[in-house]
């Protein structure tokens, strides 16, 4: 399983162009999650796909050439913190309810709704933790289960800051340098094509 972490411009059609690259390589997307970042103009996309290392590297290279993508990483669990969200409806009786509640306490799950026939629970954790909870609850009867794809924050420091007045600073503390770009025409949001191309040279 390969996990891609992309920081992209919040523009229409970006996800479509990303999906087309995977499609051309015959790679199936296991999950695709999008999340707002600390900057309104940047969205973080996390993609998981069952694909071999060599085609995965080719996909990464093609993604990096898209103008609207600022950074592409193939990230492992050692390089970032992963979290996903899941909801499960579990069949229960008065006899099995205490056992289910005890398992939820172990996995830090939370009860959303409780009836005489089923329990609706939610859990936030790593994809492996969600899968673990699903497995231990399976004998009681899973009536319905949904799970989001993971979202990720890198362990190394990397961020893009928009400065008021039309300046953009690209900070990479692990490279111990800061580059500044300026434009003097009308403000454009979030970045002009020229600025994005210049940033891709880093």
Tab-separated table of C-alpha atoms in Angstrom:
chain	number	residue	atom	x	y	z
A	1	UNK	CA	0.000	0.000	0.000
A	2	UNK	CA	1.407	3.382	-1.057
A	3	UNK	CA	0.338	6.631	0.604
A	4	UNK	CA	0.689	9.923	-1.276
A	5	UNK	CA	0.585	13.263	0.518
A	6	UNK	CA	-0.111	16.255	-1.745
A	7	UNK	CA	-0.346	19.964	-0.957
A	8	UNK	CA	-2.321	21.522	-3.816
A	9	UNK	CA	-3.924	24.806	-4.825
A	10	UNK	CA	-7.613	24.998	-3.970
A	11	UNK	CA	-8.683	25.123	-7.614
A	12	UNK	CA	-11.505	23.440	-9.509
A	13	UNK	CA	-10.475	20.301	-11.390
A	14	UNK	CA	-7.306	19.472	-9.429
A	15	UNK	CA	-8.678	16.196	-8.049
A	16	UNK	CA	-9.843	15.169	-11.526
A	17	UNK	CA	-6.376	15.690	-13.022
A	18	UNK	CA	-4.793	13.748	-10.154
A	19	UNK	CA	-7.221	10.842	-10.619
A	20	UNK	CA	-6.499	10.700	-14.351
A	21	UNK	CA	-2.788	10.120	-13.669
A	22	UNK	CA	-3.578	7.115	-11.476
A	23	UNK	CA	-6.057	5.851	-14.059
A	24	UNK	CA	-3.470	5.965	-16.842
A	25	UNK	CA	-1.260	3.664	-14.756
A	26	UNK	CA	-4.130	1.302	-13.948
A	27	UNK	CA	-3.821	2.085	-10.229
A	28	UNK	CA	-6.956	1.748	-8.110
A	29	UNK	CA	-7.487	4.423	-5.446
A	30	UNK	CA	-8.170	2.741	-2.101
A	31	UNK	CA	-8.991	6.088	-0.497
A	32	UNK	CA	-8.811	9.795	-1.294
A	33	UNK	CA	-9.186	12.378	1.471
A	34	UNK	CA	-9.162	16.145	1.129
A	35	UNK	CA	-8.771	18.557	4.033
A	36	UNK	CA	-8.380	22.292	4.466
A	37	UNK	CA	-5.000	23.411	5.786
A	38	UNK	CA	-3.993	26.465	7.805
A	39	UNK	CA	-4.014	28.411	4.504
A	40	UNK	CA	-7.351	28.899	2.683
A	41	UNK	CA	-5.660	28.632	-0.705
A	42	UNK	CA	-4.070	25.218	-0.036
A	43	UNK	CA	-5.767	21.830	0.322
A	44	UNK	CA	-4.078	18.649	1.538
A	45	UNK	CA	-4.948	15.485	-0.353
A	46	UNK	CA	-4.033	12.029	0.952
A	47	UNK	CA	-4.302	9.100	-1.460
A	48	UNK	CA	-3.756	5.421	-0.712
A	49	UNK	CA	-3.317	2.947	-3.549
A	50	UNK	CA	-2.315	-0.694	-3.983
A	51	UNK	CA	0.576	-0.308	-6.410
A	52	UNK	CA	4.155	-1.506	-6.816
A	53	UNK	CA	7.111	0.741	-6.024
A	54	UNK	CA	8.275	1.369	-9.617
A	55	UNK	CA	4.947	2.584	-11.071
A	56	UNK	CA	4.334	4.443	-7.797
A	57	UNK	CA	7.512	6.474	-8.367
A	58	UNK	CA	6.434	7.253	-11.944
A	59	UNK	CA	3.067	8.466	-10.674
A	60	UNK	CA	4.811	10.686	-8.121
A	61	UNK	CA	6.937	12.250	-10.862
A	62	UNK	CA	3.913	12.988	-13.034
A	63	UNK	CA	1.987	14.453	-10.106
A	64	UNK	CA	4.928	16.747	-9.317
A	65	UNK	CA	4.711	18.225	-12.820
A	66	UNK	CA	1.144	19.444	-12.360
A	67	UNK	CA	1.156	23.242	-11.955
A	68	UNK	CA	-1.407	23.282	-9.122
A	69	UNK	CA	0.556	20.852	-6.924
A	70	UNK	CA	3.124	22.467	-4.623
A	71	UNK	CA	4.534	19.323	-3.010
A	72	UNK	CA	4.177	15.550	-3.439
A	73	UNK	CA	5.444	12.977	-0.941
A	74	UNK	CA	5.173	9.215	-0.724
A	75	UNK	CA	4.959	8.958	3.037
A	76	UNK	CA	5.287	6.076	5.493
A	77	UNK	CA	3.884	5.768	9.013
A	78	UNK	CA	7.315	6.669	10.376
A	79	UNK	CA	7.269	10.013	8.548
A	80	UNK	CA	3.880	11.349	9.604
A	81	UNK	CA	0.927	11.087	11.974
A	82	UNK	CA	-2.080	9.359	10.388
A	83	UNK	CA	-5.689	9.676	11.560
A	84	UNK	CA	-8.959	8.371	10.106
A	85	UNK	CA	-12.570	8.510	11.256
A	86	UNK	CA	-15.047	5.635	11.336
A	87	UNK	CA	-18.680	5.010	12.277
A	88	UNK	CA	-20.133	1.548	12.959
A	89	UNK	CA	-23.599	0.251	13.752
A	90	UNK	CA	-23.348	-2.949	15.782
A	91	UNK	CA	-26.159	-5.366	16.575
A	92	UNK	CA	-26.632	-5.860	20.314
A	93	UNK	CA	-28.881	-7.383	22.929
A	94	UNK	CA	-29.192	-6.664	26.632
A	95	UNK	CA	-26.746	-9.542	27.204
A	96	UNK	CA	-24.068	-8.433	24.708
A	97	UNK	CA	-24.293	-4.684	25.319
A	98	UNK	CA	-21.887	-4.630	28.345
A	99	UNK	CA	-19.270	-6.595	26.383
A	100	UNK	CA	-19.490	-4.211	23.409
A	101	UNK	CA	-19.233	-1.148	25.653
A	102	UNK	CA	-16.155	-2.616	27.317
A	103	UNK	CA	-14.470	-3.135	23.924
A	104	UNK	CA	-15.316	0.439	22.929
A	105	UNK	CA	-13.659	1.719	26.093
A	106	UNK	CA	-10.472	-0.210	25.263
A	107	UNK	CA	-10.373	1.259	21.726
A	108	UNK	CA	-11.427	4.767	22.837
A	109	UNK	CA	-14.636	4.544	20.824
A	110	UNK	CA	-17.643	6.737	21.599
A	111	UNK	CA	-21.321	5.820	21.621
A	112	UNK	CA	-23.471	8.099	19.450
A	113	UNK	CA	-26.815	6.318	19.652
A	114	UNK	CA	-28.056	3.365	21.679
A	115	UNK	CA	-31.204	1.287	21.153
A	116	UNK	CA	-32.389	-2.123	22.270
A	117	UNK	CA	-31.279	-3.606	18.930
A	118	UNK	CA	-28.080	-1.770	17.951
A	119	UNK	CA	-25.331	0.634	19.017
A	120	UNK	CA	-23.970	3.383	16.779
A	121	UNK	CA	-20.359	4.248	17.625
A	122	UNK	CA	-17.634	6.493	16.289
A	123	UNK	CA	-13.860	6.285	16.557
A	124	UNK	CA	-10.888	8.366	15.511
A	125	UNK	CA	-7.511	6.661	15.190
A	126	UNK	CA	-5.044	5.159	12.798
A	127	UNK	CA	-6.458	3.031	9.962
A	128	UNK	CA	-5.028	-0.016	11.746
A	129	UNK	CA	-6.862	0.858	14.972
A	130	UNK	CA	-10.156	1.261	13.117
A	131	UNK	CA	-9.626	-2.085	11.427
A	132	UNK	CA	-8.833	-3.642	14.804
A	133	UNK	CA	-12.086	-2.373	16.335
A	134	UNK	CA	-14.039	-3.645	13.338
A	135	UNK	CA	-12.497	-7.089	13.719
A	136	UNK	CA	-13.275	-7.459	17.443
A	137	UNK	CA	-16.870	-6.284	16.921
A	138	UNK	CA	-17.443	-8.570	13.925
A	139	UNK	CA	-18.742	-11.530	16.025
A	140	UNK	CA	-21.561	-9.349	17.413
A	141	UNK	CA	-22.789	-8.417	13.930
A	142	UNK	CA	-21.781	-5.318	11.975
A	143	UNK	CA	-24.975	-3.859	10.524
A	144	UNK	CA	-23.218	-0.965	8.800
A	145	UNK	CA	-19.725	0.539	8.780
A	146	UNK	CA	-18.128	3.499	7.017
A	147	UNK	CA	-14.598	4.834	7.263
A	148	UNK	CA	-12.867	7.895	5.861
A	149	UNK	CA	-9.456	7.751	4.282
A	150	UNK	CA	-6.582	8.970	6.459
A	151	UNK	CA	-5.403	12.532	6.849
A	152	UNK	CA	-1.722	13.129	7.622
A	153	UNK	CA	0.621	15.698	9.131
A	154	UNK	CA	4.316	15.331	8.347
A	155	UNK	CA	6.812	14.949	11.164
A	156	UNK	CA	9.289	17.282	9.470
A	157	UNK	CA	8.527	21.004	9.313
A	158	UNK	CA	7.105	22.171	6.019
A	159	UNK	CA	4.627	24.963	5.407
A	160	UNK	CA	3.617	27.613	2.916
A	161	UNK	CA	2.770	31.029	4.310
A	162	UNK	CA	0.935	33.772	2.475
A	163	UNK	CA	2.065	37.207	3.631
A	164	UNK	CA	-0.271	40.211	3.397
A	165	UNK	CA	0.622	42.601	0.597
A	166	UNK	CA	1.281	39.934	-2.013
A	167	UNK	CA	4.471	38.269	-0.702
A	168	UNK	CA	4.891	34.509	-0.529
A	169	UNK	CA	7.447	32.799	1.663
A	170	UNK	CA	8.339	29.173	1.135
A	171	UNK	CA	9.707	27.898	4.438
A	172	UNK	CA	11.669	24.674	4.705
A	173	UNK	CA	13.263	24.618	8.114
A	174	UNK	CA	14.937	21.298	7.363
A	175	UNK	CA	16.807	23.076	4.516
A	176	UNK	CA	17.462	26.159	6.722
A	177	UNK	CA	16.579	28.656	4.044
A	178	UNK	CA	13.733	31.015	3.124
A	179	UNK	CA	12.967	32.322	-0.341
A	180	UNK	CA	10.653	35.277	-0.945
A	181	UNK	CA	8.663	36.007	-4.101
A	182	UNK	CA	7.014	39.366	-4.856
A	183	UNK	CA	4.669	40.645	-7.513
A	184	UNK	CA	3.748	44.298	-8.061
A	185	UNK	CA	0.589	44.063	-10.110
A	186	UNK	CA	-2.955	43.424	-8.841
A	187	UNK	CA	-3.279	40.791	-6.145
A	188	UNK	CA	-3.960	37.295	-7.381
A	189	UNK	CA	-5.163	34.431	-5.224
A	190	UNK	CA	-3.464	32.352	-4.130
A	191	UNK	CA	-0.477	32.377	-6.534
A	192	UNK	CA	0.148	33.301	-10.155
A	193	UNK	CA	1.343	30.702	-12.653
A	194	UNK	CA	4.780	32.356	-12.726
A	195	UNK	CA	5.106	32.177	-8.937
A	196	UNK	CA	4.048	28.552	-8.843
A	197	UNK	CA	6.606	27.644	-11.496
A	198	UNK	CA	9.314	29.441	-9.559
A	199	UNK	CA	8.372	27.568	-6.394
A	200	UNK	CA	8.579	24.235	-8.217
A	201	UNK	CA	12.287	24.861	-8.769
A	202	UNK	CA	12.975	24.410	-5.024
